[in-house]
Tab-separated table of C-alpha atoms in Angstrom:
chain	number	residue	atom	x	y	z
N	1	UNK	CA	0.000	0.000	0.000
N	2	UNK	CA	1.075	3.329	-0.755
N	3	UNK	CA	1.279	6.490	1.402
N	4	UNK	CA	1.173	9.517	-0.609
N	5	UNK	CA	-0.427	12.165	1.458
N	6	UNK	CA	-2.246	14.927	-0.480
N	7	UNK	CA	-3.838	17.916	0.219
N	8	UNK	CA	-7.486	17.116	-1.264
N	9	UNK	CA	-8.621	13.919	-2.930
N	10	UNK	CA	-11.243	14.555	-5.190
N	11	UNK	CA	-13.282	10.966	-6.643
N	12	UNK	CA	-14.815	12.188	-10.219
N	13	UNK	CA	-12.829	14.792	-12.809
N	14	UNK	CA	-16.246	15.950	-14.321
N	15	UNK	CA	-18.149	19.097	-14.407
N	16	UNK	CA	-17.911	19.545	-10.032
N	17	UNK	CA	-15.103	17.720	-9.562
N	18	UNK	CA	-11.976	19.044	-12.075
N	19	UNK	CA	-12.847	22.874	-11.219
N	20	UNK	CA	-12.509	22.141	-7.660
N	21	UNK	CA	-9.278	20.660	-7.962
N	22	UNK	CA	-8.095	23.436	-10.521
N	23	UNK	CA	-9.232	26.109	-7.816
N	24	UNK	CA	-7.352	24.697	-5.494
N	25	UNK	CA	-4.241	23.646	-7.275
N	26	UNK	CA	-4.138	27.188	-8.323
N	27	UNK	CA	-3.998	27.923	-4.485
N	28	UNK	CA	-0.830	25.928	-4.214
N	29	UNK	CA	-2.526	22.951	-2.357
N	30	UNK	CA	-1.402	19.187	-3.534
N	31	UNK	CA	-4.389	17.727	-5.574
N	32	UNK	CA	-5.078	14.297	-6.503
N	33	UNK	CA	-7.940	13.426	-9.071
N	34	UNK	CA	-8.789	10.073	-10.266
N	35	UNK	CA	-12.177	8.716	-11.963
N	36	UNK	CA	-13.320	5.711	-14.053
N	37	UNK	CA	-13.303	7.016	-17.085
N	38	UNK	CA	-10.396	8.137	-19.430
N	39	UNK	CA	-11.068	11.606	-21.326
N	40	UNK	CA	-12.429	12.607	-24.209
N	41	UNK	CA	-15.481	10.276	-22.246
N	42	UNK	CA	-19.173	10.980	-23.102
N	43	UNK	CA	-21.662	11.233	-20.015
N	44	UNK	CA	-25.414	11.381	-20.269
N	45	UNK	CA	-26.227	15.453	-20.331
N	46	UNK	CA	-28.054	18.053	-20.622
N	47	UNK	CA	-24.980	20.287	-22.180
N	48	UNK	CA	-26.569	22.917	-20.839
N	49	UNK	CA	-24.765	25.993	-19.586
N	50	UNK	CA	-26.581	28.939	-18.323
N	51	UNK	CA	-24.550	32.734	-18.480
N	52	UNK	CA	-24.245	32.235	-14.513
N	53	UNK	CA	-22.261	29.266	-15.097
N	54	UNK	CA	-20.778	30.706	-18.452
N	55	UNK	CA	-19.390	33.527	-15.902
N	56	UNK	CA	-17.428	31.467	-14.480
N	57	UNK	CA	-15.275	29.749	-16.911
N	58	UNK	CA	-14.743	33.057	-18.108
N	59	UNK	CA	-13.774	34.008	-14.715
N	60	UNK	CA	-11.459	30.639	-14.512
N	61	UNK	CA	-9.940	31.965	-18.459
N	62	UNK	CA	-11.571	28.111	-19.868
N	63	UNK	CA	-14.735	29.892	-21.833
N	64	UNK	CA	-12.589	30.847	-24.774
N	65	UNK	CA	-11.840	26.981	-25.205
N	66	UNK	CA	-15.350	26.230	-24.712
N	67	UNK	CA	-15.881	28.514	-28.121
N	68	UNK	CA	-13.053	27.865	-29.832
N	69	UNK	CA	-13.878	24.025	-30.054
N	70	UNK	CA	-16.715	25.313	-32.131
N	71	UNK	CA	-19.067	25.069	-29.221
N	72	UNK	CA	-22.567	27.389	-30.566
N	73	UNK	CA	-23.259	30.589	-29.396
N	74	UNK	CA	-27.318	30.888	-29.413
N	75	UNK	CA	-28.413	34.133	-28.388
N	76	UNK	CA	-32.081	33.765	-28.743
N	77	UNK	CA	-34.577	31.432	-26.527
N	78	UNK	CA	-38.170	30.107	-27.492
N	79	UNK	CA	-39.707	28.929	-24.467
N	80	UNK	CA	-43.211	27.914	-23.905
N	81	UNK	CA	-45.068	26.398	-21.495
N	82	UNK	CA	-48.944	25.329	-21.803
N	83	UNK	CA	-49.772	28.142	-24.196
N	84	UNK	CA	-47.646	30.940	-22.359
N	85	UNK	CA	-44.643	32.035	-24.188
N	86	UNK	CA	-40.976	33.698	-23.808
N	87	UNK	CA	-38.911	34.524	-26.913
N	88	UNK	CA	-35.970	36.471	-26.426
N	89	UNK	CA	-33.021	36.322	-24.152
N	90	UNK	CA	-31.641	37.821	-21.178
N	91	UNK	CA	-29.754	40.647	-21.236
N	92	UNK	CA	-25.733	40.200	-21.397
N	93	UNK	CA	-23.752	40.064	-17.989
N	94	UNK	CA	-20.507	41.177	-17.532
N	95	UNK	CA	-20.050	40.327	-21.657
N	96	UNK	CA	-21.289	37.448	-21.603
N	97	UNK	CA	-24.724	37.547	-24.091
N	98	UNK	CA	-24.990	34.075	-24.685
N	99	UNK	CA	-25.131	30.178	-23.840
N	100	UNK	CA	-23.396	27.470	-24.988
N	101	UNK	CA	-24.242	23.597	-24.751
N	102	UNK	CA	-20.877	21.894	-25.377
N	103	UNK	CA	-20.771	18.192	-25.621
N	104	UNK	CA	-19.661	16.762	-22.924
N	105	UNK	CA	-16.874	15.257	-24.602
N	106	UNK	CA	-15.416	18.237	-25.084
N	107	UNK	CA	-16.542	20.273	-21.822
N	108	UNK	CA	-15.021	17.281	-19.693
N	109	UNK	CA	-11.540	16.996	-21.488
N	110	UNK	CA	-11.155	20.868	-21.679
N	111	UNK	CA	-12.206	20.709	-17.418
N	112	UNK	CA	-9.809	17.583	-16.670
N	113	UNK	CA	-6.994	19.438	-18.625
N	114	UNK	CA	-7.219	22.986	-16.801
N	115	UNK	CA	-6.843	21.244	-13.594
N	116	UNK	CA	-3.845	19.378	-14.996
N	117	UNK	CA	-2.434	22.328	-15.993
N	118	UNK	CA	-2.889	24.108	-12.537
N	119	UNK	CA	-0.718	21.477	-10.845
N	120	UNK	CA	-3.559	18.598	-10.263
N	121	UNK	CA	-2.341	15.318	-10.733
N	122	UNK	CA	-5.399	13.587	-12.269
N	123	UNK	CA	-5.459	9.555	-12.314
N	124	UNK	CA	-7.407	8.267	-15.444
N	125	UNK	CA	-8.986	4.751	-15.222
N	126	UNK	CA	-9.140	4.725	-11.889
N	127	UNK	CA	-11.998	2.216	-9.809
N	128	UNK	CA	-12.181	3.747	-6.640
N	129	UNK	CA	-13.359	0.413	-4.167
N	130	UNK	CA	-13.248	1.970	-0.528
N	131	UNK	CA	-12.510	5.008	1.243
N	132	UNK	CA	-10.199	4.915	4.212
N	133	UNK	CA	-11.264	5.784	7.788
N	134	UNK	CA	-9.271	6.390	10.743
N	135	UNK	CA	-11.639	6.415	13.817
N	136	UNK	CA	-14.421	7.838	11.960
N	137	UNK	CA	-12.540	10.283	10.092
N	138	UNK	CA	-11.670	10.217	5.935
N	139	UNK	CA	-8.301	9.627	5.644
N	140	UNK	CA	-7.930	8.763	1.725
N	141	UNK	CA	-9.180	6.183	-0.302
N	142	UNK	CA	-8.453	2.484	-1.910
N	143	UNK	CA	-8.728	1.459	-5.488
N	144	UNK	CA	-7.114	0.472	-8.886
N	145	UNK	CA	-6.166	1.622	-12.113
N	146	UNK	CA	-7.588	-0.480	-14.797
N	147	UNK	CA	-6.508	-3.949	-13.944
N	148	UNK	CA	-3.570	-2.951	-11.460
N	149	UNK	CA	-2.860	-3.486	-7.708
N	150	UNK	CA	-5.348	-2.298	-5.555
N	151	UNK	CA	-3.493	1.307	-4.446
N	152	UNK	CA	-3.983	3.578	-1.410
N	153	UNK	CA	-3.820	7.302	-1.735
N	154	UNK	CA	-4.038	9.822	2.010
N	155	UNK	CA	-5.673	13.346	1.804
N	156	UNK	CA	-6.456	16.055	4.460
N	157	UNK	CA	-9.869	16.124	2.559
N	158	UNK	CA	-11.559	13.880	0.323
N	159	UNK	CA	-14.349	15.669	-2.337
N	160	UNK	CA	-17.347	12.954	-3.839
N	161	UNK	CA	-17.518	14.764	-6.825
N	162	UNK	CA	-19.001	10.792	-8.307
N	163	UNK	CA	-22.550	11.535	-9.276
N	164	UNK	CA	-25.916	10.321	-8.523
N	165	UNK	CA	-24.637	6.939	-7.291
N	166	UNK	CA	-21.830	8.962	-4.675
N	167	UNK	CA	-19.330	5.660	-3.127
N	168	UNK	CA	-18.171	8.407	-1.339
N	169	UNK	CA	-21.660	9.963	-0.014
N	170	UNK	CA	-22.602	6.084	0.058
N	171	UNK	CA	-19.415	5.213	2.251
N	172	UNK	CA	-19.732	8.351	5.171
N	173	UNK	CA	-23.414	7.760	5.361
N	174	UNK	CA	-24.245	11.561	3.726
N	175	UNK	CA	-28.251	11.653	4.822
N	176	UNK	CA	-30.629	12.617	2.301
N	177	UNK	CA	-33.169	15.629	2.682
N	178	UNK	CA	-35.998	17.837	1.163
N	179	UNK	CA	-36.454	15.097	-1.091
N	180	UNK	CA	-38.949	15.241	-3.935
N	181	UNK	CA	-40.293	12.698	-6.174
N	182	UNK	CA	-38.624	12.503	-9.771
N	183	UNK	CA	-41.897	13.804	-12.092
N	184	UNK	CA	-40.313	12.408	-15.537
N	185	UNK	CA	-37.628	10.471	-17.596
N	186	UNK	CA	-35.919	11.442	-20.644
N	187	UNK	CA	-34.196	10.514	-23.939
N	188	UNK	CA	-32.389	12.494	-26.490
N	189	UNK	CA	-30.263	12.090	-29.409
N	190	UNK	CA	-28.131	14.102	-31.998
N	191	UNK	CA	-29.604	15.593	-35.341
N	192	UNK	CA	-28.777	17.038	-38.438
N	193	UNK	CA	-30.919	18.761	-41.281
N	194	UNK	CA	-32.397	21.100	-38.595
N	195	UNK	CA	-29.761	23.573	-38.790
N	196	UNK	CA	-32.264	26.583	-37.939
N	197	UNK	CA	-33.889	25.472	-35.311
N	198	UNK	CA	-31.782	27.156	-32.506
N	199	UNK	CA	-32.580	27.055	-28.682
N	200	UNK	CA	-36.144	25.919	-27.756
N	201	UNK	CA	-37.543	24.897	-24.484
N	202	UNK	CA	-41.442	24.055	-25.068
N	203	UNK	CA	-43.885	22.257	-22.388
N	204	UNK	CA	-47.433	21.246	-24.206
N	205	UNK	CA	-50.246	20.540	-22.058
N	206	UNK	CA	-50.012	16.489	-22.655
N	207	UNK	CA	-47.362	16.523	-19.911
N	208	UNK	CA	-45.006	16.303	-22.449
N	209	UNK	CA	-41.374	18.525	-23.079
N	210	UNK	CA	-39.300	18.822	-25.703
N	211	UNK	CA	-35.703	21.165	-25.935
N	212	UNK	CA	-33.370	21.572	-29.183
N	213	UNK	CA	-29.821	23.567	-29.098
N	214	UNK	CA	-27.277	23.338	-31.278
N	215	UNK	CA	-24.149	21.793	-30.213
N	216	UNK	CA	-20.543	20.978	-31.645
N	217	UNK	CA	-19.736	18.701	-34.839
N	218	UNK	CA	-22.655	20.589	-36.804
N	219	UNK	CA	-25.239	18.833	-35.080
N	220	UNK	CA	-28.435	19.637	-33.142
N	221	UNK	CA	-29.012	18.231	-29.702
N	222	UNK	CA	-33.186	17.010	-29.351
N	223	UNK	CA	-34.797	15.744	-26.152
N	224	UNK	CA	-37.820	15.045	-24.751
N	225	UNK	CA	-39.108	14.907	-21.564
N	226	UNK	CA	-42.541	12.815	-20.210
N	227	UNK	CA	-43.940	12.019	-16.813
N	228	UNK	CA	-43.277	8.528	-15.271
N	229	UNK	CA	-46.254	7.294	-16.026
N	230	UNK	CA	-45.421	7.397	-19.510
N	231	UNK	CA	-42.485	5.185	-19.873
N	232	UNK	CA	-43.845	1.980	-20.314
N	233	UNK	CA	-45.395	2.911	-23.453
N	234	UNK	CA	-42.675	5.254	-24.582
N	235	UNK	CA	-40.123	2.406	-24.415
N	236	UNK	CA	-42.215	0.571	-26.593
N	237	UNK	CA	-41.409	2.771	-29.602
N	238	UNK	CA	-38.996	5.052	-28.691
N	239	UNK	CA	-38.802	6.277	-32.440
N	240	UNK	CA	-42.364	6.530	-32.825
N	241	UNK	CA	-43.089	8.407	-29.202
N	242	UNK	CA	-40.035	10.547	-29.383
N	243	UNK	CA	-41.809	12.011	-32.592
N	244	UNK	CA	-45.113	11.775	-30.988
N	245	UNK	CA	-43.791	14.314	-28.272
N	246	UNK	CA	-42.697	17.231	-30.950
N	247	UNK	CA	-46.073	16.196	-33.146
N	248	UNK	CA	-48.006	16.866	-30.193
N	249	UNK	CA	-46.281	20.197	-28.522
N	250	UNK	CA	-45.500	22.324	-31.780
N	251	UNK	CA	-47.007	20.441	-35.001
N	252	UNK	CA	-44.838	22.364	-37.086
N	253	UNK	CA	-41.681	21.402	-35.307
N	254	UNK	CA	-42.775	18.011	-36.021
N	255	UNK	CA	-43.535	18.158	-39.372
N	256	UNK	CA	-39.841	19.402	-40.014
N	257	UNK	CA	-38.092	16.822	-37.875
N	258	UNK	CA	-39.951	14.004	-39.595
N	259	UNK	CA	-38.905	15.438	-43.037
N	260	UNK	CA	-35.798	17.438	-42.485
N	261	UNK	CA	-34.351	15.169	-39.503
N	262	UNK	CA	-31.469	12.789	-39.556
N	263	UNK	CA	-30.937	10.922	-36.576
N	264	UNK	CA	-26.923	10.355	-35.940
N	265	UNK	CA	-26.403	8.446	-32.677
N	266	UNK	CA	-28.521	5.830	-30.527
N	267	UNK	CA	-31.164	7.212	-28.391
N	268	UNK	CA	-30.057	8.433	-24.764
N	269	UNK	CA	-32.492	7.188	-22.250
N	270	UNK	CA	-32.302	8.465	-18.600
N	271	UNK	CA	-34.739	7.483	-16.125
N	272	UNK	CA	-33.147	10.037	-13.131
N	273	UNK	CA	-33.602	9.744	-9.705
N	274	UNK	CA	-36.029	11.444	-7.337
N	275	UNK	CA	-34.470	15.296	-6.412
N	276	UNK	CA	-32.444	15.635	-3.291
N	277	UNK	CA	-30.301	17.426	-0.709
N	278	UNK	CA	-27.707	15.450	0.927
N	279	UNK	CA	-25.697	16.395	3.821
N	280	UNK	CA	-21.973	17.865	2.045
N	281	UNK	CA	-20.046	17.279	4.696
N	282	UNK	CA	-18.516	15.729	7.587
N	283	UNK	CA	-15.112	15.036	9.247
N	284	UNK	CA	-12.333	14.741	6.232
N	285	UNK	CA	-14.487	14.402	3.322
N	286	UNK	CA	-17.285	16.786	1.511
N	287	UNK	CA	-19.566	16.450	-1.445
N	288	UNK	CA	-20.223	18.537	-4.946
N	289	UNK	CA	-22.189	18.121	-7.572
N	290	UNK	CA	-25.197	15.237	-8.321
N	291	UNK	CA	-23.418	13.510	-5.460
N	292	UNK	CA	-24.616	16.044	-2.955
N	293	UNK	CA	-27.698	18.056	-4.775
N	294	UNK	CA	-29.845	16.909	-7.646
N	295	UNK	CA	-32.790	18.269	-9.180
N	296	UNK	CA	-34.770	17.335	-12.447
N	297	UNK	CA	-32.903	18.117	-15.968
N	298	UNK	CA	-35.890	19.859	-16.965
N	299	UNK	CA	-34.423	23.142	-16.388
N	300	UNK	CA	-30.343	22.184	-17.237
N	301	UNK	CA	-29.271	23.531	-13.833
N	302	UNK	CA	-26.969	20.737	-13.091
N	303	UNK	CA	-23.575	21.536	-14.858
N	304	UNK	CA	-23.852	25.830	-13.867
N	305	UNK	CA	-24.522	24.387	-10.221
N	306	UNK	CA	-21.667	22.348	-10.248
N	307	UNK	CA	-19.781	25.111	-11.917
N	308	UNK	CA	-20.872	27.540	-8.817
N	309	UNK	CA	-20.824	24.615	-6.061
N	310	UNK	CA	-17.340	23.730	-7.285
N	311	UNK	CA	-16.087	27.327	-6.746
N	312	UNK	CA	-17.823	27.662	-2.916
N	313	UNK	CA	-16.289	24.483	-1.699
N	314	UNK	CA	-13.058	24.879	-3.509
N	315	UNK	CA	-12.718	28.279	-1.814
N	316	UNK	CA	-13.743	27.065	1.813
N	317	UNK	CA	-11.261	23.790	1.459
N	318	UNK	CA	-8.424	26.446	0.834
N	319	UNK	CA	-9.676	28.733	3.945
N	320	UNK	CA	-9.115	24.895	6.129
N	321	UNK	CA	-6.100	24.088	4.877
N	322	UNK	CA	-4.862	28.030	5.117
N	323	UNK	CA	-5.690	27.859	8.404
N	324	UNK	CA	-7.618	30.643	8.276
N	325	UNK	CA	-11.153	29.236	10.365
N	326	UNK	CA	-11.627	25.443	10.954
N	327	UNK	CA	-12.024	23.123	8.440
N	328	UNK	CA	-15.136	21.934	9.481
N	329	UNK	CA	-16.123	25.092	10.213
N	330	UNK	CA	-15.473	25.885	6.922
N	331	UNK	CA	-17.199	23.105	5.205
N	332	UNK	CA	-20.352	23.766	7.624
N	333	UNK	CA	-20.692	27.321	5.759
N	334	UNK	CA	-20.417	25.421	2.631
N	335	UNK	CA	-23.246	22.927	2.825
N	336	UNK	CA	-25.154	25.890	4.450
N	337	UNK	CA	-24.683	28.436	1.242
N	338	UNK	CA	-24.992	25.944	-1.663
N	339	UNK	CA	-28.615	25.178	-0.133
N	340	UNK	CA	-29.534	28.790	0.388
N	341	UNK	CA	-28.466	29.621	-2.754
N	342	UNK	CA	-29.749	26.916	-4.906
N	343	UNK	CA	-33.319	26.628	-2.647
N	344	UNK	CA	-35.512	28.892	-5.369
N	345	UNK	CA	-33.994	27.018	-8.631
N	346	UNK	CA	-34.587	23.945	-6.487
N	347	UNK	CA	-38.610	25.289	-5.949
N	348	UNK	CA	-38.786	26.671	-9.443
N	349	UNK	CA	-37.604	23.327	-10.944
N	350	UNK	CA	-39.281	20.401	-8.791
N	351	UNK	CA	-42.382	22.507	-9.611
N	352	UNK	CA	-42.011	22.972	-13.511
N	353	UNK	CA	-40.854	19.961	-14.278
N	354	UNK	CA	-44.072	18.136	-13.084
N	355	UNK	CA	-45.477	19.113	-17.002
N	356	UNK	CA	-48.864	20.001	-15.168
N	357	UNK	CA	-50.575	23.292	-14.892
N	358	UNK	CA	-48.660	25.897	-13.034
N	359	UNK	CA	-49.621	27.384	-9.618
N	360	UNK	CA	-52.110	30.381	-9.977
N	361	UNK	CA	-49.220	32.771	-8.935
N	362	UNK	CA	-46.582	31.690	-11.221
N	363	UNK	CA	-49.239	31.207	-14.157
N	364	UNK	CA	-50.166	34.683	-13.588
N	365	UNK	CA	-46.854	36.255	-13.986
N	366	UNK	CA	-45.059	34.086	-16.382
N	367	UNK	CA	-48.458	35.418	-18.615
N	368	UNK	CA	-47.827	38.939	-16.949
N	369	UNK	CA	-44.033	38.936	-18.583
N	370	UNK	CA	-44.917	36.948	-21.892
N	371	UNK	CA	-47.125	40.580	-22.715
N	372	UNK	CA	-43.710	42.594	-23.189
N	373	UNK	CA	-40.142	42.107	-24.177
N	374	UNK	CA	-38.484	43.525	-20.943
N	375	UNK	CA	-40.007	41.159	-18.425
N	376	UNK	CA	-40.153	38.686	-20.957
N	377	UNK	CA	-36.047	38.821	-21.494
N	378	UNK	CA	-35.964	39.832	-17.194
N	379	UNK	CA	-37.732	36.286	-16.945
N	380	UNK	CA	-35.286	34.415	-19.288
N	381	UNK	CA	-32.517	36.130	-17.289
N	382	UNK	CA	-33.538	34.535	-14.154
N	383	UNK	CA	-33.679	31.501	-15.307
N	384	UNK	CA	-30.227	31.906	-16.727
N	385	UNK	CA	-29.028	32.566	-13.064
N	386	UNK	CA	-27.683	36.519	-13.892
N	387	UNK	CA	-31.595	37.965	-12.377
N	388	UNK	CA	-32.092	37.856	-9.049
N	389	UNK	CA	-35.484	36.726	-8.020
N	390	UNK	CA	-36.451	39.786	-5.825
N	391	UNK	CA	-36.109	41.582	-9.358
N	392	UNK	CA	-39.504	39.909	-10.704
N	393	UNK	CA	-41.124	38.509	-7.401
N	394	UNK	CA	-40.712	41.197	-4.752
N	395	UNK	CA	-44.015	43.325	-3.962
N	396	UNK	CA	-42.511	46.731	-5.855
N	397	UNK	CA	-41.220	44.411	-8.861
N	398	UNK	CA	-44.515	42.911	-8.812
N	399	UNK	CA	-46.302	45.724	-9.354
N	400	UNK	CA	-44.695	47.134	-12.135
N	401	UNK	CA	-45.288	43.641	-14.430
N	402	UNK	CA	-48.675	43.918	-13.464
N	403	UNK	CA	-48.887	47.089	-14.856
N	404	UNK	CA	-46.506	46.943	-17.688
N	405	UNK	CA	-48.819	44.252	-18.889
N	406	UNK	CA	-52.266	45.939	-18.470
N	407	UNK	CA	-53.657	43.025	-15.841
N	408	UNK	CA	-56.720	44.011	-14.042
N	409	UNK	CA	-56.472	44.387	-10.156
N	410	UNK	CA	-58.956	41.167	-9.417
N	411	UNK	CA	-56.359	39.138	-11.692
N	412	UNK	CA	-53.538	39.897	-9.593
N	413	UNK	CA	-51.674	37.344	-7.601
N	414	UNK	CA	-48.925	38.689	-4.946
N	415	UNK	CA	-48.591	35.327	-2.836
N	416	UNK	CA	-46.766	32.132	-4.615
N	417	UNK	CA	-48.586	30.413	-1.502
N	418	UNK	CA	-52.169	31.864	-2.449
């Protein structure tokens, strides 16, 4: 067994994990990454990245790479949902006035790089089968590259950056909270012949979503979305109800894909798990990304919160092993922001992506900013993370949709509770 002692361990080099080790290699700390796969490596995806989480590559100098792979820039959204609908885009933020959707073959290997280039060693190929305790405490973990030696690595810290299916969250016990049943499933696949399609995000009133964005290699990413108690028939004909879903939500649309559409790659299927919380920390080890928060993929939230999450815990590691406050202290303030922080995209998600009818109050002013451009791009930027919600939902904002729209005073709604 082997005794190298590093700074932080961190168990998964995607879209959480490799920024957090590139933060803190940057910082001068000793880094050690290792995951399963070797990059370039696919992963199932939304490829979305909102301008929040756009920010900060641009802030970490990686969004020029993001473009100059030939990653899209779309600068115009078409969302609908049941009958109301957005079309424009939020207004740029600090220069950034668009989104990209990379594939995640190319997000990943640009991420796992940076962090290699910071001073990270990252370990490719790597089966991670234990962690290692002493009296309670993470001390490192156990596991082998490809068909090697089982090998033992020692860390101050250890980050789960490993997903949905966390052997690290599994391993300290992280409890789950505020968990809320998973409304849906989804499947996607690449495209060509629908090269003017751009970014749409459309909900039809048959509980049934469908999204399209461009991504790199020329070709057009399309998913659909349907409630649970869809699936059985879905996976029947997956050809055939994938279709169904754009026939049904925006005929047009699906006149064009059934005419115009090539189909490049397999289908994607992922039946995700229910949304969740879990506890990101406890003595030597911490959590980021799907291993310590989900939500549904309806809204794309998951890489720009691991993007953000990555940069909180990243910067409250270095404050532990600065010495600046307690580590655990530290990682306390941690679990306690990325839940404050994420609680209304968290709401706003869980609720949307049930593909019902919305709430009277957030019917009322989704309508309210669909009846001019401002709220209607104010509304896009808050769902791209760069609007903060008291801008739309406090009383004073309020007021002003209301009457920017025209909306009679009987038709108003003030309380999302009423």
């Amino acid at each position: 067994m082997g005794d190298l002692v590093y700074d932080v361990i961190v168990v998964g080099a995607r879209c959480a994990g490799s920024p957090v080790a590139m933060l803190l290699a940057r910082q001068g700390h000793r880094v050690l990454v290792v995951d399963r796969a070797s990059f370039p490596s696919d992963s199932v995806s939304t490829h979305y990245i909102h301008q929040a989480g756009l920010l900060k590559l641009r802030e970490w100098g990686l969004l020029e790479e993001i473009v100059g792979a030939g990653t899209p820039a779309l600068r115009r959204m078409h969302y609908a949902y049941r009958g109301i609908e957005l079309n424009g885009f939020a207004e740029p933020v600090d220069g950034v006035d668009a989104v990209h959707c990379p594939r995640r073959t190319v997000l990943d290997e640009i991420l796992v790089n940076a962090a290699r280039r910071a001073g990270a060693e990252v370990l490719e190929g790597f089966t991670l089968t234990d962690l290692v305790f002493d009296g309670g405490r993470v001390v490192g973990v156990r596991g082998r590259e490809g068909d090697g030696p089982e090998r033992e690595f020692r860390s101050a810290v250890v980050v789960g950056a490993d997903g949905f299916h966390s052997t690290v969250a599994k391993r300290t016990g992280a409890e789950l909270y505020n968990v809320r049943p998973a409304a849906g499933f989804i499947y996607y696949s690449y495209y060509t012949g629908l090269d003017d399609w751009g970014l749409h995000h459309k909900t039809g009133m048959n509980e049934r979503w469908f999204g399209t964005w461009p991504t790199n290699d020329g070709l057009q990413m399309l998913a659909v979305i349907c409630t649970r108690r869809q699936l059985k028939e879905f996976r029947q004909d997956v050809e055939g109800r994938f279709q169904a879903v754009f026939d049904d939500v925006s005929p047009e649309m699906g006149l064009q894909l059934r005419d115009q559409g090539r189909r490049e790659e397999d289908f994607k299927p992922m039946r995700y798990p229910d949304n969740y919380y879990r506890r990101a920390y406890g003595p030597g080890w911490a959590l980021v990304g799907d291993a310590g928060y989900h939500k549904d993929p309806y809204t794309g939230w998951g890489i720009t919160d691991a993007f953000l999450h990555g940069q909180l815990l990243a910067d409250r590691i270095h404050q532990g092993l600065a010495g600046e406050r307690p580590m655990e202290e530290a990682l306390a303030e941690y679990n306690k922001l990325r839940d404050e922080e994420s609680g209304d995209v968290y709401d706003f998600t869980t609720t949307l992506g049930e593909l019902t009818e919305l709430p009277p109050f957030f019917r009322a002013t989704m309508a309210a900013m669909s009846a001019t451009q401002e709220w209607t791009d104010r509304m896009l930027g808050l769902i791209g993370g760069v609007v903060e919600g008291h801008e739309i939902y406090a009383p004073d904002a309020l007021e002003r949709l209301y009457d920017s729209a025209g909306v009679p005073q009987e038709q108003r709604i003030y309380d999302p509770a009423g």
